[in-house]
Amino acid sequence: MPHTLLIATTNADKVTEFRKALADLHYHVQSLSDYTGYPYIDEDGLTFAANAYKKALGYYRHFNKPVIADDSGLQVPALNNAPGIYSARYGGPHATYDDNNRVLLRNMCHLCGDERQARFVCTICYIDEQHIRYFTGQTDGLILDRLTGRHGFGYDPLFYVPSLQKTYAQLTTSEKNRISHRGKAIQRLKTFLQAIS
Ligand code: IMP
């Protein structure tokens, strides 16, 4: 019988990335979209780790099964690491990905060269009855001055990875998983899951 692992998100893009990356483990991967009537957990922490922990703990207590929750975002050092933990709502409380990209482009229009450096960070928190563990991944890049590429989600069309000479949005899901902040955090999670199963 495979173990069940609940990914505490309804974000279909993230679920796709997690499922692909964990496909070769013997886990039955579920997401919140497989359920109804679960509590809403506010991401009001001040760090990615605090938000990931809050979600993982809340859903572990509710579902009583192994849970992973992640919090991730884009940090631009020249903008004091904004949008950071506010990445999902940079353009306002109901902002779409397009709104967020527009605000980012506007706020960076006076920046050039190294000032356009950015990093994506992802922290995953895993909780089961015996463990609370954190796994973090980071990928460095540059913010372009226009949208480039059609894959992915969020800030992907603006995030250029110099070593690949492509944006995240020009990569397939598998290519992105290999080098992305979330992919790196998931690899660390996978090593841990293999060790405990
Ligand atoms: P959360 O981790 O669900 O709170 O969302 C963080 C936000 O960061 C997302 O809504 C996106 O705007 C952004 N983000 C996180 N990971 C990625 C990614 O892989 N590509 C593009 N945007 C991302």
GROMACS .gro file of N, CA, C and O in nm, residues 28-145:
model
  472
   28HIS      N    1   0.085   0.802  -0.270
   28HIS     CA    2  -0.041   0.842  -0.329
   28HIS      C    3  -0.054   0.991  -0.298
   28HIS      O    4  -0.078   1.029  -0.183
   29VAL      N    5  -0.031   1.075  -0.399
   29VAL     CA    6  -0.025   1.220  -0.377
   29VAL      C    7  -0.164   1.282  -0.393
   29VAL      O    8  -0.228   1.267  -0.497
   30GLN      N    9  -0.207   1.349  -0.288
   30GLN     CA   10  -0.337   1.418  -0.293
   30GLN      C   11  -0.313   1.568  -0.279
   30GLN      O   12  -0.205   1.610  -0.237
   31SER      N   13  -0.414   1.646  -0.312
   31SER     CA   14  -0.406   1.790  -0.285
   31SER      C   15  -0.536   1.834  -0.220
   31SER      O   16  -0.632   1.755  -0.212
   32LEU      N   17  -0.542   1.958  -0.176
   32LEU     CA   18  -0.665   2.007  -0.112
   32LEU      C   19  -0.783   2.002  -0.209
   32LEU      O   20  -0.898   1.995  -0.166
   33SER      N   21  -0.755   2.003  -0.340
   33SER     CA   22  -0.864   1.999  -0.438
   33SER      C   23  -0.938   1.865  -0.433
   33SER      O   24  -1.048   1.853  -0.488
   34ASP      N   25  -0.879   1.765  -0.368
   34ASP     CA   26  -0.949   1.636  -0.353
   34ASP      C   27  -1.048   1.638  -0.237
   34ASP      O   28  -1.115   1.538  -0.212
   35TYR      N   29  -1.054   1.750  -0.166
   35TYR     CA   30  -1.139   1.756  -0.046
   35TYR      C   31  -1.228   1.881  -0.048
   35TYR      O   32  -1.201   1.974  -0.123
   36THR      N   33  -1.330   1.879   0.038
   36THR     CA   34  -1.409   1.999   0.064
   36THR      C   35  -1.419   2.015   0.215
   36THR      O   36  -1.390   1.920   0.289
   37GLY      N   37  -1.458   2.133   0.258
   37GLY     CA   38  -1.488   2.154   0.399
   37GLY      C   39  -1.368   2.161   0.490
   37GLY      O   40  -1.381   2.144   0.610
   38TYR      N   41  -1.250   2.187   0.436
   38TYR     CA   42  -1.132   2.201   0.521
   38TYR      C   43  -1.116   2.349   0.559
   38TYR      O   44  -1.169   2.439   0.493
   39PRO      N   45  -1.044   2.377   0.668
   39PRO     CA   46  -1.031   2.517   0.713
   39PRO      C   47  -0.942   2.599   0.620
   39PRO      O   48  -0.854   2.544   0.554
   40TYR      N   49  -0.968   2.729   0.617
   40TYR     CA   50  -0.879   2.822   0.544
   40TYR      C   51  -0.767   2.863   0.640
   40TYR      O   52  -0.794   2.896   0.756
   41ILE      N   53  -0.646   2.858   0.594
   41ILE     CA   54  -0.534   2.898   0.680
   41ILE      C   55  -0.466   3.019   0.618
   41ILE      O   56  -0.415   3.012   0.505
   42ASP      N   57  -0.467   3.128   0.692
   42ASP     CA   58  -0.413   3.254   0.643
   42ASP      C   59  -0.260   3.249   0.640
   42ASP      O   60  -0.198   3.204   0.737
   43GLU      N   61  -0.201   3.294   0.529
   43GLU     CA   62  -0.055   3.300   0.521
   43GLU      C   63  -0.009   3.435   0.575
   43GLU      O   64   0.025   3.525   0.499
   44ASP      N   65  -0.012   3.450   0.709
   44ASP     CA   66   0.022   3.579   0.766
   44ASP      C   67   0.157   3.578   0.838
   44ASP      O   68   0.188   3.666   0.917
   45GLY      N   69   0.240   3.476   0.808
   45GLY     CA   70   0.374   3.470   0.866
   45GLY      C   71   0.465   3.573   0.800
   45GLY      O   72   0.431   3.629   0.696
   46LEU      N   73   0.583   3.592   0.861
   46LEU     CA   74   0.676   3.693   0.808
   46LEU      C   75   0.786   3.632   0.724
   46LEU      O   76   0.870   3.704   0.669
   47THR      N   77   0.788   3.498   0.716
   47THR     CA   78   0.889   3.431   0.634
   47THR      C   79   0.822   3.318   0.555
   47THR      O   80   0.712   3.273   0.591
   48PHE      N   81   0.892   3.270   0.452
   48PHE     CA   82   0.839   3.155   0.376
   48PHE      C   83   0.823   3.036   0.470
   48PHE      O   84   0.723   2.964   0.464
   49ALA      N   85   0.924   3.015   0.558
   49ALA     CA   86   0.919   2.898   0.648
   49ALA      C   87   0.801   2.908   0.744
   49ALA      O   88   0.732   2.808   0.770
   50ALA      N   89   0.775   3.028   0.797
   50ALA     CA   90   0.665   3.045   0.892
   50ALA      C   91   0.531   3.014   0.824
   50ALA      O   92   0.445   2.947   0.883
   51ASN      N   93   0.516   3.059   0.702
   51ASN     CA   94   0.390   3.032   0.630
   51ASN      C   95   0.376   2.883   0.596
   51ASN      O   96   0.268   2.825   0.609
   52ALA      N   97   0.485   2.822   0.553
   52ALA     CA   98   0.480   2.679   0.518
   52ALA      C   99   0.446   2.597   0.642
   52ALA      O  100   0.362   2.506   0.637
   53TYR      N  101   0.508   2.631   0.755
   53TYR     CA  102   0.482   2.558   0.881
   53TYR      C  103   0.337   2.574   0.924
   53TYR      O  104   0.271   2.477   0.962
   54LYS      N  105   0.287   2.697   0.916
   54LYS     CA  106   0.150   2.723   0.962
   54LYS      C  107   0.050   2.639   0.881
   54LYS      O  108  -0.041   2.578   0.935
   55LYS      N  109   0.070   2.636   0.749
   55LYS     CA  110  -0.022   2.558   0.663
   55LYS      C  111  -0.006   2.408   0.689
   55LYS      O  112  -0.105   2.336   0.701
   56ALA      N  113   0.119   2.362   0.696
   56ALA     CA  114   0.140   2.218   0.715
   56ALA      C  115   0.080   2.172   0.847
   56ALA      O  116   0.011   2.070   0.853
   57LEU      N  117   0.103   2.249   0.953
   57LEU     CA  118   0.053   2.210   1.084
   57LEU      C  119  -0.100   2.211   1.087
   57LEU      O  120  -0.164   2.117   1.135
   58GLY      N  121  -0.159   2.318   1.032
   58GLY     CA  122  -0.305   2.330   1.030
   58GLY      C  123  -0.370   2.214   0.957
   58GLY      O  124  -0.467   2.152   1.007
   59TYR      N  125  -0.316   2.178   0.841
   59TYR     CA  126  -0.378   2.070   0.763
   59TYR      C  127  -0.340   1.933   0.819
   59TYR      O  128  -0.418   1.838   0.809
   60TYR      N  129  -0.223   1.921   0.881
   60TYR     CA  130  -0.190   1.794   0.946
   60TYR      C  131  -0.291   1.767   1.059
   60TYR      O  132  -0.344   1.657   1.072
   61ARG      N  133  -0.318   1.871   1.136
   61ARG     CA  134  -0.414   1.854   1.247
   61ARG      C  135  -0.553   1.822   1.194
   61ARG      O  136  -0.626   1.743   1.252
   62HIS      N  137  -0.590   1.885   1.083
   62HIS     CA  138  -0.725   1.862   1.028
   62HIS      C  139  -0.739   1.723   0.966
   62HIS      O  140  -0.837   1.652   0.991
   63PHE      N  141  -0.641   1.682   0.885
   63PHE     CA  142  -0.655   1.557   0.808
   63PHE      C  143  -0.589   1.437   0.877
   63PHE      O  144  -0.618   1.323   0.841
   64ASN      N  145  -0.498   1.465   0.971
   64ASN     CA  146  -0.429   1.359   1.042
   64ASN      C  147  -0.359   1.262   0.947
   64ASN      O  148  -0.371   1.139   0.960
   65LYS      N  149  -0.291   1.315   0.848
   65LYS     CA  150  -0.209   1.234   0.757
   65LYS      C  151  -0.087   1.319   0.716
   65LYS      O  152  -0.091   1.442   0.732
   66PRO      N  153   0.018   1.256   0.667
   66PRO     CA  154   0.138   1.333   0.630
   66PRO      C  155   0.106   1.445   0.531
   66PRO      O  156   0.035   1.423   0.433
   67VAL      N  157   0.158   1.562   0.561
   67VAL     CA  158   0.127   1.682   0.481
   67VAL      C  159   0.255   1.752   0.441
   67VAL      O  160   0.350   1.758   0.521
   68ILE      N  161   0.257   1.806   0.320
   68ILE     CA  162   0.359   1.905   0.287
   68ILE      C  163   0.289   2.034   0.246
   68ILE      O  164   0.185   2.031   0.179
   69ALA      N  165   0.347   2.145   0.292
   69ALA     CA  166   0.298   2.276   0.249
   69ALA      C  167   0.420   2.355   0.206
   69ALA      O  168   0.527   2.341   0.266
   70ASP      N  169   0.405   2.433   0.102
   70ASP     CA  170   0.518   2.516   0.063
   70ASP      C  171   0.477   2.662   0.060
   70ASP      O  172   0.360   2.695   0.046
   71ASP      N  173   0.576   2.746   0.078
   71ASP     CA  174   0.555   2.887   0.050
   71ASP      C  175   0.674   2.930  -0.034
   71ASP      O  176   0.786   2.886  -0.011
   72SER      N  177   0.645   3.009  -0.133
   72SER     CA  178   0.750   3.044  -0.227
   72SER      C  179   0.727   3.185  -0.278
   72SER      O  180   0.618   3.240  -0.262
   73GLY      N  181   0.829   3.240  -0.339
   73GLY     CA  182   0.812   3.372  -0.395
   73GLY      C  183   0.939   3.423  -0.456
   73GLY      O  184   1.044   3.356  -0.453
   74LEU      N  185   0.926   3.540  -0.511
   74LEU     CA  186   1.034   3.605  -0.584
   74LEU      C  187   1.091   3.716  -0.497
   74LEU      O  188   1.014   3.792  -0.438
   75GLN      N  189   1.225   3.722  -0.490
   75GLN     CA  190   1.288   3.832  -0.415
   75GLN      C  191   1.379   3.910  -0.509
   75GLN      O  192   1.462   3.850  -0.580
   76VAL      N  193   1.362   4.041  -0.509
   76VAL     CA  194   1.448   4.129  -0.590
   76VAL      C  195   1.527   4.215  -0.493
   76VAL      O  196   1.470   4.303  -0.428
   77PRO      N  197   1.658   4.188  -0.477
   77PRO     CA  198   1.736   4.265  -0.381
   77PRO      C  199   1.724   4.417  -0.401
   77PRO      O  200   1.715   4.491  -0.303
   78ALA      N  201   1.719   4.463  -0.526
   78ALA     CA  202   1.711   4.608  -0.550
   78ALA      C  203   1.577   4.667  -0.506
   78ALA      O  204   1.562   4.789  -0.497
   79LEU      N  205   1.479   4.580  -0.478
   79LEU     CA  206   1.349   4.627  -0.425
   79LEU      C  207   1.334   4.585  -0.279
   79LEU      O  208   1.223   4.557  -0.233
   80ASN      N  209   1.447   4.577  -0.207
   80ASN     CA  210   1.443   4.532  -0.067
   80ASN      C  211   1.378   4.395  -0.053
   80ASN      O  212   1.302   4.369   0.041
   81ASN      N  213   1.408   4.309  -0.149
   81ASN     CA  214   1.358   4.170  -0.151
   81ASN      C  215   1.208   4.157  -0.174
   81ASN      O  216   1.150   4.050  -0.150
   82ALA      N  217   1.142   4.265  -0.218
   82ALA     CA  218   1.003   4.253  -0.264
   82ALA      C  219   1.004   4.176  -0.397
   82ALA      O  220   1.106   4.175  -0.466
   83PRO      N  221   0.893   4.114  -0.435
   83PRO     CA  222   0.768   4.101  -0.361
   83PRO      C  223   0.773   3.999  -0.246
   83PRO      O  224   0.686   4.002  -0.160
   84GLY      N  225   0.871   3.909  -0.241
   84GLY     CA  226   0.891   3.820  -0.127
   84GLY      C  227   0.767   3.742  -0.086
   84GLY      O  228   0.700   3.682  -0.171
   85ILE      N  229   0.736   3.747   0.044
   85ILE     CA  230   0.619   3.670   0.092
   85ILE      C  231   0.487   3.725   0.038
   85ILE      O  232   0.384   3.661   0.052
   86TYR      N  233   0.494   3.842  -0.026
   86TYR     CA  234   0.372   3.900  -0.084
   86TYR      C  235   0.362   3.873  -0.234
   86TYR      O  236   0.284   3.939  -0.304
   87SER      N  237   0.440   3.779  -0.286
   87SER     CA  238   0.448   3.757  -0.431
   87SER      C  239   0.311   3.732  -0.495
   87SER      O  240   0.284   3.781  -0.604
   88ALA      N  241   0.224   3.656  -0.426
   88ALA     CA  242   0.095   3.621  -0.487
   88ALA      C  243   0.003   3.743  -0.497
   88ALA      O  244  -0.086   3.746  -0.582
   89ARG      N  245   0.023   3.841  -0.408
   89ARG     CA  246  -0.069   3.956  -0.407
   89ARG      C  247   0.003   4.088  -0.425
   89ARG      O  248  -0.035   4.190  -0.369
   90TYR      N  249   0.113   4.086  -0.502
   90TYR     CA  250   0.194   4.207  -0.523
   90TYR      C  251   0.111   4.317  -0.590
   90TYR      O  252   0.126   4.434  -0.560
   91GLY      N  253   0.022   4.278  -0.679
   91GLY     CA  254  -0.061   4.376  -0.751
   91GLY      C  255  -0.192   4.406  -0.680
   91GLY      O  256  -0.281   4.467  -0.740
   92GLY      N  257  -0.207   4.363  -0.555
   92GLY     CA  258  -0.332   4.387  -0.482
   92GLY      C  259  -0.393   4.256  -0.437
   92GLY      O  260  -0.352   4.149  -0.483
   93PRO      N  261  -0.493   4.263  -0.348
   93PRO     CA  262  -0.548   4.140  -0.288
   93PRO      C  263  -0.605   4.040  -0.389
   93PRO      O  264  -0.600   3.921  -0.365
   94HIS      N  265  -0.659   4.088  -0.500
   94HIS     CA  266  -0.717   3.994  -0.598
   94HIS      C  267  -0.638   3.992  -0.728
   94HIS      O  268  -0.693   3.963  -0.835
   95ALA      N  269  -0.511   4.026  -0.719
   95ALA     CA  270  -0.430   4.041  -0.841
   95ALA      C  271  -0.415   3.909  -0.916
   95ALA      O  272  -0.403   3.802  -0.856
   96THR      N  273  -0.418   3.918  -1.049
   96THR     CA  274  -0.389   3.802  -1.134
   96THR      C  275  -0.237   3.797  -1.156
   96THR      O  276  -0.164   3.891  -1.121
   97TYR      N  277  -0.192   3.687  -1.217
   97TYR     CA  278  -0.049   3.678  -1.250
   97TYR      C  279  -0.009   3.796  -1.338
   97TYR      O  280   0.099   3.855  -1.322
   98ASP      N  281  -0.095   3.832  -1.435
   98ASP     CA  282  -0.064   3.945  -1.524
   98ASP      C  283  -0.051   4.076  -1.447
   98ASP      O  284   0.038   4.156  -1.472
   99ASP      N  285  -0.144   4.097  -1.352
   99ASP     CA  286  -0.137   4.219  -1.269
   99ASP      C  287  -0.002   4.224  -1.196
   99ASP      O  288   0.065   4.328  -1.193
  100ASN      N  289   0.035   4.112  -1.135
  100ASN     CA  290   0.160   4.109  -1.059
  100ASN      C  291   0.281   4.138  -1.149
  100ASN      O  292   0.372   4.212  -1.110
  101ASN      N  293   0.279   4.078  -1.269
  101ASN     CA  294   0.390   4.101  -1.361
  101ASN      C  295   0.398   4.249  -1.402
  101ASN      O  296   0.507   4.305  -1.412
  102ARG      N  297   0.282   4.308  -1.425
  102ARG     CA  298   0.279   4.450  -1.464
  102ARG      C  299   0.337   4.538  -1.353
  102ARG      O  300   0.417   4.628  -1.378
  103VAL      N  301   0.298   4.510  -1.228
  103VAL     CA  302   0.348   4.591  -1.116
  103VAL      C  303   0.499   4.573  -1.101
  103VAL      O  304   0.574   4.669  -1.081
  104LEU      N  305   0.544   4.447  -1.116
  104LEU     CA  306   0.689   4.422  -1.105
  104LEU      C  307   0.765   4.499  -1.213
  104LEU      O  308   0.865   4.565  -1.185
  105LEU      N  309   0.715   4.492  -1.337
  105LEU     CA  310   0.782   4.564  -1.447
  105LEU      C  311   0.785   4.714  -1.420
  105LEU      O  312   0.887   4.779  -1.442
  106ARG      N  313   0.674   4.765  -1.371
  106ARG     CA  314   0.667   4.910  -1.343
  106ARG      C  315   0.767   4.948  -1.233
  106ARG      O  316   0.842   5.043  -1.246
  107ASN      N  317   0.770   4.868  -1.127
  107ASN     CA  318   0.859   4.902  -1.014
  107ASN      C  319   1.006   4.884  -1.048
  107ASN      O  320   1.093   4.935  -0.976
  108MET      N  321   1.035   4.811  -1.158
  108MET     CA  322   1.175   4.788  -1.194
  108MET      C  323   1.216   4.865  -1.318
  108MET      O  324   1.328   4.847  -1.367
  109CYS      N  325   1.129   4.954  -1.368
  109CYS     CA  326   1.158   5.016  -1.499
  109CYS      C  327   1.283   5.105  -1.493
  109CYS      O  328   1.347   5.128  -1.594
  110HIS      N  329   1.321   5.150  -1.372
  110HIS     CA  330   1.439   5.236  -1.361
  110HIS      C  331   1.566   5.156  -1.333
  110HIS      O  332   1.674   5.213  -1.318
  111LEU      N  333   1.555   5.024  -1.326
  111LEU     CA  334   1.671   4.940  -1.290
  111LEU      C  335   1.731   4.874  -1.413
  111LEU      O  336   1.658   4.834  -1.505
  112CYS      N  337   1.864   4.862  -1.416
  112CYS     CA  338   1.927   4.791  -1.528
  112CYS      C  339   2.046   4.709  -1.481
  112CYS      O  340   2.092   4.724  -1.367
  113GLY      N  341   2.094   4.621  -1.570
  113GLY     CA  342   2.211   4.538  -1.539
  113GLY      C  343   2.189   4.455  -1.413
  113GLY      O  344   2.083   4.394  -1.394
  114ASP      N  345   2.293   4.456  -1.325
  114ASP     CA  346   2.288   4.373  -1.204
  114ASP      C  347   2.173   4.411  -1.111
  114ASP      O  348   2.133   4.331  -1.025
  115GLU      N  349   2.122   4.532  -1.126
  115GLU     CA  350   2.009   4.572  -1.040
  115GLU      C  351   1.885   4.489  -1.069
  115GLU      O  352   1.790   4.489  -0.991
  116ARG      N  353   1.887   4.418  -1.182
  116ARG     CA  354   1.769   4.336  -1.217
  116ARG      C  355   1.783   4.192  -1.167
  116ARG      O  356   1.704   4.106  -1.201
  117GLN      N  357   1.886   4.169  -1.084
  117GLN     CA  358   1.903   4.034  -1.027
  117GLN      C  359   1.786   4.000  -0.935
  117GLN      O  360   1.731   4.089  -0.868
  118ALA      N  361   1.751   3.872  -0.935
  118ALA     CA  362   1.638   3.826  -0.853
  118ALA      C  363   1.662   3.681  -0.816
  118ALA      O  364   1.751   3.615  -0.872
  119ARG      N  365   1.586   3.634  -0.720
  119ARG     CA  366   1.593   3.491  -0.689
  119ARG      C  367   1.453   3.443  -0.653
  119ARG      O  368   1.374   3.518  -0.594
  120PHE      N  369   1.426   3.319  -0.692
  120PHE     CA  370   1.306   3.251  -0.645
  120PHE      C  371   1.346   3.164  -0.527
  120PHE      O  372   1.450   3.096  -0.531
  121VAL      N  373   1.264   3.165  -0.424
  121VAL     CA  374   1.290   3.083  -0.305
  121VAL      C  375   1.166   3.000  -0.276
  121VAL      O  376   1.053   3.048  -0.292
  122CYS      N  377   1.188   2.876  -0.236
  122CYS     CA  378   1.076   2.789  -0.196
  122CYS      C  379   1.114   2.718  -0.067
  122CYS      O  380   1.223   2.659  -0.059
  123THR      N  381   1.027   2.724   0.031
  123THR     CA  382   1.046   2.643   0.152
  123THR      C  383   0.928   2.549   0.166
  123THR      O  384   0.812   2.593   0.163
  124ILE      N  385   0.960   2.422   0.179
  124ILE     CA  386   0.857   2.318   0.201
  124ILE      C  387   0.865   2.276   0.346
  124ILE      O  388   0.975   2.254   0.399
  125CYS      N  389   0.750   2.263   0.409
  125CYS     CA  390   0.747   2.206   0.545
  125CYS      C  391   0.673   2.072   0.537
  125CYS      O  392   0.562   2.065   0.482
  126TYR      N  393   0.734   1.968   0.588
  126TYR     CA  394   0.674   1.834   0.593
  126TYR      C  395   0.641   1.801   0.738
  126TYR      O  396   0.725   1.818   0.827
  127ILE      N  397   0.519   1.756   0.762
  127ILE     CA  398   0.481   1.713   0.898
  127ILE      C  399   0.411   1.578   0.893
  127ILE      O  400   0.318   1.558   0.813
  128ASP      N  401   0.459   1.485   0.974
  128ASP     CA  402   0.384   1.363   1.001
  128ASP      C  403   0.389   1.341   1.152
  128ASP      O  404   0.434   1.430   1.226
  129GLU      N  405   0.344   1.224   1.197
  129GLU     CA  406   0.334   1.209   1.343
  129GLU      C  407   0.469   1.211   1.413
  129GLU      O  408   0.476   1.236   1.533
  130GLN      N  409   0.578   1.187   1.337
  130GLN     CA  410   0.710   1.184   1.401
  130GLN      C  411   0.804   1.295   1.358
  130GLN      O  412   0.912   1.310   1.414
  131HIS      N  413   0.770   1.366   1.253
  131HIS     CA  414   0.868   1.460   1.197
  131HIS      C  415   0.807   1.598   1.167
  131HIS      O  416   0.692   1.606   1.126
  132ILE      N  417   0.891   1.699   1.185
  132ILE     CA  418   0.865   1.831   1.126
  132ILE      C  419   0.997   1.869   1.057
  132ILE      O  420   1.100   1.878   1.125
  133ARG      N  421   0.993   1.882   0.926
  133ARG     CA  422   1.118   1.908   0.852
  133ARG      C  423   1.096   2.020   0.749
  133ARG      O  424   0.987   2.033   0.694
  134TYR      N  425   1.203   2.094   0.725
  134TYR     CA  426   1.199   2.202   0.625
  134TYR      C  427   1.298   2.172   0.513
  134TYR      O  428   1.408   2.122   0.538
  135PHE      N  429   1.259   2.206   0.391
  135PHE     CA  430   1.345   2.186   0.274
  135PHE      C  431   1.336   2.314   0.191
  135PHE      O  432   1.226   2.356   0.154
  136THR      N  433   1.452   2.374   0.163
  136THR     CA  434   1.450   2.502   0.090
  136THR      C  435   1.531   2.491  -0.039
  136THR      O  436   1.632   2.421  -0.044
  137GLY      N  437   1.484   2.557  -0.141
  137GLY     CA  438   1.557   2.565  -0.268
  137GLY      C  439   1.556   2.709  -0.317
  137GLY      O  440   1.460   2.783  -0.291
  138GLN      N  441   1.663   2.746  -0.385
  138GLN     CA  442   1.672   2.882  -0.437
  138GLN      C  443   1.730   2.879  -0.579
  138GLN      O  444   1.819   2.799  -0.607
  139THR      N  445   1.678   2.961  -0.666
  139THR     CA  446   1.733   2.974  -0.802
  139THR      C  447   1.751   3.121  -0.833
  139THR      O  448   1.661   3.202  -0.811
  140ASP      N  449   1.872   3.155  -0.882
  140ASP     CA  450   1.904   3.294  -0.912
  140ASP      C  451   1.877   3.325  -1.058
  140ASP      O  452   1.894   3.239  -1.146
  141GLY      N  453   1.837   3.447  -1.085
  141GLY     CA  454   1.812   3.487  -1.224
  141GLY      C  455   1.806   3.637  -1.238
  141GLY      O  456   1.852   3.712  -1.150
  142LEU      N  457   1.749   3.679  -1.349
  142LEU     CA  458   1.734   3.822  -1.379
  142LEU      C  459   1.590   3.848  -1.422
  142LEU      O  460   1.528   3.761  -1.483
  143ILE      N  461   1.540   3.967  -1.393
  143ILE     CA  462   1.406   4.003  -1.438
  143ILE      C  463   1.416   4.077  -1.571
  143ILE      O  464   1.481   4.183  -1.580
  144LEU      N  465   1.356   4.018  -1.674
  144LEU     CA  466   1.358   4.080  -1.807
  144LEU      C  467   1.267   4.203  -1.808
  144LEU      O  468   1.190   4.226  -1.714
  145ASP      N  469   1.276   4.281  -1.918
  145ASP     CA  470   1.186   4.397  -1.924
  145ASP      C  471   1.061   4.370  -2.007
  145ASP      O  472   0.982   4.459  -2.033
   0.00000   0.00000   0.00000
